[in-house]
Coordinates of C-alpha atoms in Angstrom, one line a residue:
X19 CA 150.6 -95.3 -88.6
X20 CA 151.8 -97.9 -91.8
X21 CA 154.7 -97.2 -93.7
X22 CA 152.8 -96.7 -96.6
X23 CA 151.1 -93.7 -94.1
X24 CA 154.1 -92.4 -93.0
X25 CA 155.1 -92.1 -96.9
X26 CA 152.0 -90.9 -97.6
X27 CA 152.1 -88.0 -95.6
X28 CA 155.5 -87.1 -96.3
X29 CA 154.6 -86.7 -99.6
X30 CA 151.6 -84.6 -98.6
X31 CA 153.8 -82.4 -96.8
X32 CA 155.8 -82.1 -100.4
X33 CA 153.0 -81.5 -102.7
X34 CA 152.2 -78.1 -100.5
X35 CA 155.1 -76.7 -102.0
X36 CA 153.5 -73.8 -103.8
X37 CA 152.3 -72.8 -100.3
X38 CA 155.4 -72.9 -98.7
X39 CA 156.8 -71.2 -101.2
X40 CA 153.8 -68.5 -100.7
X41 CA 155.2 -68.3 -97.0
X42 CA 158.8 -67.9 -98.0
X43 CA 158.1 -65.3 -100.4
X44 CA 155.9 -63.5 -97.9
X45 CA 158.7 -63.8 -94.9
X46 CA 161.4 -62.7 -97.4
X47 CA 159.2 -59.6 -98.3
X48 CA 159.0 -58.5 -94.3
X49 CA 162.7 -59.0 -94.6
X50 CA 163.1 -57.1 -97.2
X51 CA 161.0 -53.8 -95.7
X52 CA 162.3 -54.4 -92.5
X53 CA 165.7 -54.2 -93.7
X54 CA 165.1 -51.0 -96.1
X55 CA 163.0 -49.2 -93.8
X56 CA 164.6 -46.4 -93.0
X57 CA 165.1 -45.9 -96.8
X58 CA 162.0 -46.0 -97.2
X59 CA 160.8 -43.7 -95.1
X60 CA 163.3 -40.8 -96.0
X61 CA 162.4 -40.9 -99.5
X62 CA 158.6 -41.1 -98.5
X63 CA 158.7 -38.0 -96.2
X64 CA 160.6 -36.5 -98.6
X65 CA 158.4 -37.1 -101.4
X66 CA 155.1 -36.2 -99.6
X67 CA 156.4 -33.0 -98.8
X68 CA 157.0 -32.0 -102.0
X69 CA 153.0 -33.1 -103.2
X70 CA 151.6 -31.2 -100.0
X71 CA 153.4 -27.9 -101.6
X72 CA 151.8 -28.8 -104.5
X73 CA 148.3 -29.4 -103.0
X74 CA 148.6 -26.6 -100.7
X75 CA 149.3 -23.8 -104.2
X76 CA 146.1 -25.5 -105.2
X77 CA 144.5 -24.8 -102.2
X78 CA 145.3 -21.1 -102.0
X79 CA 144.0 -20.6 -105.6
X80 CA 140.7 -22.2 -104.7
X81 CA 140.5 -19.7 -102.0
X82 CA 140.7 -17.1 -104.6
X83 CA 138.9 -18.9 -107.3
X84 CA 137.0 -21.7 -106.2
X85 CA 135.2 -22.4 -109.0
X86 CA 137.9 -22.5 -111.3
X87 CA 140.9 -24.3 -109.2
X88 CA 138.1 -26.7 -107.1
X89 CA 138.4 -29.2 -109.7
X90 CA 142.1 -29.2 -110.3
X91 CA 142.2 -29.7 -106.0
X92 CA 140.1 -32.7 -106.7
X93 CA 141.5 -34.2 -109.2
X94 CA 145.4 -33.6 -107.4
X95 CA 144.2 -35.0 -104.5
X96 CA 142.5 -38.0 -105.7
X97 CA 146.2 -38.5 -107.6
X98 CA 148.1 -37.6 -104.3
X99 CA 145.7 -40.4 -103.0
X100 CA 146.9 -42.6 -105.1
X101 CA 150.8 -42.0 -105.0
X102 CA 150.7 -41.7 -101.6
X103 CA 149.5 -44.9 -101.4
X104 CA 152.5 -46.6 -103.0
X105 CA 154.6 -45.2 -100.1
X106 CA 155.1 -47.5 -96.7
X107 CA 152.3 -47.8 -94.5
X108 CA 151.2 -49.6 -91.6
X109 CA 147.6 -50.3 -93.8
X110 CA 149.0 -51.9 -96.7
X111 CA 151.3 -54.5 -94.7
X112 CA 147.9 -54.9 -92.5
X113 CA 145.6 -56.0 -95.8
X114 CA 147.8 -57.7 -97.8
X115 CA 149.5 -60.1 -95.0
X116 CA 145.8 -61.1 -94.0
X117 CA 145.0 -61.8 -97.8
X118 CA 147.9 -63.8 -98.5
X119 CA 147.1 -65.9 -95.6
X120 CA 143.4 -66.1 -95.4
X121 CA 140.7 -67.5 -97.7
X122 CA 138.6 -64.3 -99.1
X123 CA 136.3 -63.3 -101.5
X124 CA 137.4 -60.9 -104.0
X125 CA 134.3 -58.8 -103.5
X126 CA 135.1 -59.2 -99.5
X127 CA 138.8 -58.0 -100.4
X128 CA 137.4 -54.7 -102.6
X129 CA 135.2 -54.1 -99.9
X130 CA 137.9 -54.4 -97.0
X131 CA 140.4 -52.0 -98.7
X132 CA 137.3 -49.4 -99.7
X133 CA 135.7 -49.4 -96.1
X134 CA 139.4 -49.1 -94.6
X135 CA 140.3 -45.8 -97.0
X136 CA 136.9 -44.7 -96.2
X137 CA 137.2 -45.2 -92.3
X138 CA 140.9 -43.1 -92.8
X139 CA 139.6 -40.4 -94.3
X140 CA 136.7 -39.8 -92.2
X141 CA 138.4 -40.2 -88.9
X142 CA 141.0 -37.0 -90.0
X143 CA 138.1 -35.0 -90.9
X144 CA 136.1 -36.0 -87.6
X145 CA 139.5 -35.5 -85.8
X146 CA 140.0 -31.9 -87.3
X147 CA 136.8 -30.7 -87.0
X148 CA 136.7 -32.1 -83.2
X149 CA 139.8 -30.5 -81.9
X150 CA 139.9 -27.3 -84.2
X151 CA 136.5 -26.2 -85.1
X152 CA 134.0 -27.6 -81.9
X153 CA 137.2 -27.1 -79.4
X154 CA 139.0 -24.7 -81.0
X155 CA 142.3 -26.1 -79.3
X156 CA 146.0 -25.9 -80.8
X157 CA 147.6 -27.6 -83.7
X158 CA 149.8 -29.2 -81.2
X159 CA 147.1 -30.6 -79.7
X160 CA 145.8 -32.0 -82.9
X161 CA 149.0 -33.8 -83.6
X162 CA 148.7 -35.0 -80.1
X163 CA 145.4 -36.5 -80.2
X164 CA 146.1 -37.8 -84.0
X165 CA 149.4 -39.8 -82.4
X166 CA 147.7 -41.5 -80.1
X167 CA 144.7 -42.3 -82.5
X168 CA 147.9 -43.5 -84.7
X169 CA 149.2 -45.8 -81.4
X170 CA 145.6 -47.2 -80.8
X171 CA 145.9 -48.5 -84.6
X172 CA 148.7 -50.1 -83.8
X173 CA 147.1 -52.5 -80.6
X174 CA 144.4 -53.2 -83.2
X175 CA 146.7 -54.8 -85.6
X176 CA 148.5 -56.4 -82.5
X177 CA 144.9 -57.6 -81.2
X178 CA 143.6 -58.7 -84.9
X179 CA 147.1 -60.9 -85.2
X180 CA 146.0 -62.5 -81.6
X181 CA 142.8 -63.3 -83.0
X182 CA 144.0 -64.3 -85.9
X183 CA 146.8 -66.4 -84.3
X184 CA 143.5 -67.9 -81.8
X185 CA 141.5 -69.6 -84.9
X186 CA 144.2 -70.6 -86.6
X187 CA 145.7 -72.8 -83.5
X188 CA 141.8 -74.1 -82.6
X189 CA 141.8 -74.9 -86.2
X190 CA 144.8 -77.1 -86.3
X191 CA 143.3 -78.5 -82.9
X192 CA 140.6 -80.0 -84.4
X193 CA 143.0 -81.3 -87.3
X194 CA 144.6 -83.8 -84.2
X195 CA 143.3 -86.7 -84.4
X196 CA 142.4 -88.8 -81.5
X197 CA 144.8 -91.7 -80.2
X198 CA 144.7 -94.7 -82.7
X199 CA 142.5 -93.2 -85.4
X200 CA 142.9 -91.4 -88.5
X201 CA 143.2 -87.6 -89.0
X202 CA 139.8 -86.3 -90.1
X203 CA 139.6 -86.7 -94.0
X204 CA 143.1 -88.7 -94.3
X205 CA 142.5 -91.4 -97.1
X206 CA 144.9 -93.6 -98.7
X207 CA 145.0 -92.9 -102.7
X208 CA 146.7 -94.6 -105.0
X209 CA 150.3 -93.5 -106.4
X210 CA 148.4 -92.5 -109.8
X211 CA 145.8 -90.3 -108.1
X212 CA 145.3 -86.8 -108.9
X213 CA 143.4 -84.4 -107.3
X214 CA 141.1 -82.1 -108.5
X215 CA 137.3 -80.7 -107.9
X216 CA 135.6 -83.6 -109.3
X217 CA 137.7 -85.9 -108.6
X218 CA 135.3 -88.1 -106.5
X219 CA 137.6 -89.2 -103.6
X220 CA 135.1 -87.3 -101.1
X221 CA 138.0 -84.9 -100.0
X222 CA 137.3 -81.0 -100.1
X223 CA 140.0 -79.1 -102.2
X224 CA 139.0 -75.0 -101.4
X225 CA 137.5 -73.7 -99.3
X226 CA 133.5 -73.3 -99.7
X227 CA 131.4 -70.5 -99.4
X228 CA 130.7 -71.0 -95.9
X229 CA 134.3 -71.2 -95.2
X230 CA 135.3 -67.9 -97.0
X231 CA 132.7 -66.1 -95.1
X232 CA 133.6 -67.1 -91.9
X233 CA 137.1 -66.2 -93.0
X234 CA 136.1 -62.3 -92.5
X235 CA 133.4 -63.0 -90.2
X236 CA 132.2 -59.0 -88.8
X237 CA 134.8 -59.5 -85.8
X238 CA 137.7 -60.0 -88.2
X239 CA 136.5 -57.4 -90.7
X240 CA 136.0 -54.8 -88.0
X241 CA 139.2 -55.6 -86.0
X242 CA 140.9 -55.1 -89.9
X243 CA 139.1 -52.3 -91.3
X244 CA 139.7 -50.4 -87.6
X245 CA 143.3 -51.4 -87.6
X246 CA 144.0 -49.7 -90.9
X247 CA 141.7 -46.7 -91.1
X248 CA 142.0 -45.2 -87.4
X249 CA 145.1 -43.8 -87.9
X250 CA 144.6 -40.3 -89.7
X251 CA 146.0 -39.6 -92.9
X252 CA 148.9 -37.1 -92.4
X253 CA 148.2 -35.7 -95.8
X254 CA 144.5 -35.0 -95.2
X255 CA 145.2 -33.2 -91.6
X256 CA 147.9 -30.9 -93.5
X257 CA 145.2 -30.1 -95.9
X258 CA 142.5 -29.6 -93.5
X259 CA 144.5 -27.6 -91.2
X260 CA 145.7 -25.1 -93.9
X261 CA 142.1 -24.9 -95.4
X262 CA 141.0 -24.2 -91.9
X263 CA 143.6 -21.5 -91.7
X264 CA 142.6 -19.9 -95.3
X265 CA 139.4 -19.9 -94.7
X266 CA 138.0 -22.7 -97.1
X267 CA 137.7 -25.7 -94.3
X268 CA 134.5 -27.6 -97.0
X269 CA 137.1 -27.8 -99.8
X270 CA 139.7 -29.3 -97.5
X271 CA 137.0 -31.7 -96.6
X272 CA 136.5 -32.4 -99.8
X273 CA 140.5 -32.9 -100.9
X274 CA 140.5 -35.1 -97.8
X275 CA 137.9 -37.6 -98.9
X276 CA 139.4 -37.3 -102.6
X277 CA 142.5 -38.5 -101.1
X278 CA 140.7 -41.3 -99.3
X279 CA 139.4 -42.6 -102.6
X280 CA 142.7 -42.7 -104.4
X281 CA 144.1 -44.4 -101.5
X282 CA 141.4 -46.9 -101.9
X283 CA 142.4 -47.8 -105.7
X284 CA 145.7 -48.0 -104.9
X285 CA 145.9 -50.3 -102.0
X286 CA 142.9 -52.7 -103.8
X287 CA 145.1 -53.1 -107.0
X288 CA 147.7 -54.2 -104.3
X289 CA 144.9 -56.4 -102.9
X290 CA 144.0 -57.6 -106.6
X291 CA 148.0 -58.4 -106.7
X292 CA 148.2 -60.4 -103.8
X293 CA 144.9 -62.4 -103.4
X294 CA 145.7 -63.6 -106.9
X295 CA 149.3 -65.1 -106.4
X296 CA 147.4 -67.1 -103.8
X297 CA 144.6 -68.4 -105.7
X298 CA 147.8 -69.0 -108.0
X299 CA 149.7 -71.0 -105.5
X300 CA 146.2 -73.0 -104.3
X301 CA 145.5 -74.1 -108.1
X302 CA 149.2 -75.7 -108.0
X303 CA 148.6 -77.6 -105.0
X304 CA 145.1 -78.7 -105.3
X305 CA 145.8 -81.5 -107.9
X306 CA 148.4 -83.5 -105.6
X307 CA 147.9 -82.9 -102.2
X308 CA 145.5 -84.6 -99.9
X309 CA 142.7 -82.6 -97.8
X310 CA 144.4 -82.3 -94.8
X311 CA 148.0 -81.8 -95.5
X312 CA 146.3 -78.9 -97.2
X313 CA 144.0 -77.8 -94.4
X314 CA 146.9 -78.1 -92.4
X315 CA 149.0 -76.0 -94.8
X316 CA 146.6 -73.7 -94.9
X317 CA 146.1 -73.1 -91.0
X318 CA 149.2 -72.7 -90.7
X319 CA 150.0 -69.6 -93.2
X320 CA 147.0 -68.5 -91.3
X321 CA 149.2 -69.1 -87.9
X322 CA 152.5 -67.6 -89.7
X323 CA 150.1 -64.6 -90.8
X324 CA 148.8 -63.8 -87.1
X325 CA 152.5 -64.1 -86.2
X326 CA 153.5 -61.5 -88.8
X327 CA 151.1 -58.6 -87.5
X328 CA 151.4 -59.1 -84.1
X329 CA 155.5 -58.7 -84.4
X330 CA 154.4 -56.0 -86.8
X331 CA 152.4 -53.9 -84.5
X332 CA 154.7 -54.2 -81.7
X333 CA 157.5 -53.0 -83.5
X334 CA 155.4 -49.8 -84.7
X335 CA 154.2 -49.1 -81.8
X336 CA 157.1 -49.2 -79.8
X337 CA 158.9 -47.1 -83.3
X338 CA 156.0 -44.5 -83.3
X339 CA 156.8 -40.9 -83.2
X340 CA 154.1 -37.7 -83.0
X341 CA 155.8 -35.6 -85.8
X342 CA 159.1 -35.3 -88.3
X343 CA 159.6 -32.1 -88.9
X344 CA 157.5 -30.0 -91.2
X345 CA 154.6 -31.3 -89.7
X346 CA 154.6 -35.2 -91.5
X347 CA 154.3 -38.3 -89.9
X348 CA 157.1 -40.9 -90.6
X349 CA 154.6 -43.4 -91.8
X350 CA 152.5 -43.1 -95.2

């Protein structure tokens, strides 16, 4: 490659700062939780032990009023839902390292977040009505089972990072270009150049439609909406345990899919958050760097973002514990 390349593509590299800076602030963030984690999850065990007291008066007064105290169990839960939400989990690391380092719809994102909540809430109702209603085995045995749906979560995210990880390295693949020619789409431009849309110089800037869909392809979106949701919700097995115990086991049904849907909102404001600092940092770079510096850069948070979960999921699965005491799982 000329000199003039060489400097070319050094100044590629420079123009993806917004990017890199993306990356930085995303690696800085794991830091950040890794390093308050246990923090963390003292206050949030703490915490959710005082709104299960609070959901669980509810529930007793339903049992003796249903009519009356059925709506206030809804509407708590749907707010527990929402708090709880706010609190470390496995899910919310899961949805918002893929969105900061993958090209997605917003409507794809919404749907992602809903279908994972969803999936969360139905698997601890399925789980407790399995084990406790069609079995009728012990509440041990419920935790049991609910661990290991809780460790099988945890390969998901490791196998959805490998995936992940996969694409992104055949991506950059392709990006190599062959011996004495020209990376695909690398173009000379003048110094006064400026990138943008319509700027005519036959490189793409974002990715298309056809890109963004392939981004969460049915593979990805199953192996992400699995990862997150198959793991029961602690808070909705408490509920449906004691409403099984109390005799009203439909209205812990219901206060368990309540719960699901203000865990929903709650995590897709978070997606809402993160997809737009990256559309952010992609307006930024788009009007100075050339196509494939960007493509590269963009592989390549894909790449770091793979990384990310599959370290992730190792460490909580190798950190996973069946119960704290009282009953509560150590993760949100």
């Amino acid at each position: 490659m000329s000199v003039e390349g060489v400097q070319t593509s050094r100044a590629g590299w420079k123009s993806l700062w917004p990017l890199w800076a993306l990356l930085v602030l995303l690696l800085a963030g794991a830091g950040a939780v890794w390093w308050y984690w246990p923090q963390l999850l003292w206050h949030s065990v703490n915490w959710q032990r005082s709104l299960h007291q609070e959901l669980v008066g509810i529930l007793q007064r339903v049992a003796e009023q249903p009519r009356q105290a059925g709506i206030a169990l809804l509407g708590f839960s749907l707010l527990y839902g929402i708090l709880h939400a706010l609190g470390p989990g496995h899910g919310k690391v899961v949805i918002a390292t893929f969105l900061a380092t993958h090209p997605t719809r917003l409507k794809t994102s919404l749907q992602l977040t809903l279908a994972a909540a969803v999936v969360q809430g139905l698997v601890a109702v399925a789980l407790v009505t399995l084990m406790l209603v069609v079995l009728q085995t012990t509440s041990r045995q419920l935790h049991l089972s609910s661990f290991w749906l809780e460790k099988g979560s945890y390969l998901l995210v490791i196998g959805l990072g490998g995936w992940l990880c996969w694409r992104a390295l055949r991506q950059l693949m392709r990006l190599r270009p062959a011996d004495g020619a020209a990376p695909p789409g690398y173009q000379l431009h003048s110094a006064g150049h400026q990138h943008h849309a319509h700027c005519g110089c036959g490189h793409q800037h974002l990715p298309d439609n056809r890109q963004l869909a392939r981004a969460t392809g049915w593979k990805t979106s199953l192996l992400l909406v699995l990862s997150m949701g198959m793991r029961p919700c602690s808070g909705a097995i408490m509920m449906l345990l004691f409403a099984r115990v109390i005799g009203v086991y439909g209205w812990g049904v219901a206060s368990a899919l309540a719960m699901a849907l203000g865990t929903a909102l709650t995590v897709s404001a978070m997606a809402l958050l993160v997809q737009s600092s990256r559309a952010l940092a992609l307006r930024l770079n788009r009007r100075a760097a050339p196509a494939l510096w960007q493509r590269v850069a963009l592989h390549s948070l894909a790449l770091a973002g793979g990384t990310l979960l599959m370290v992730g999921g190792v460490i909580l699965w190798l950190s996973a514990q069946p119960v704290v005491s009282g009953g509560l799982r150590a993760l949100g």
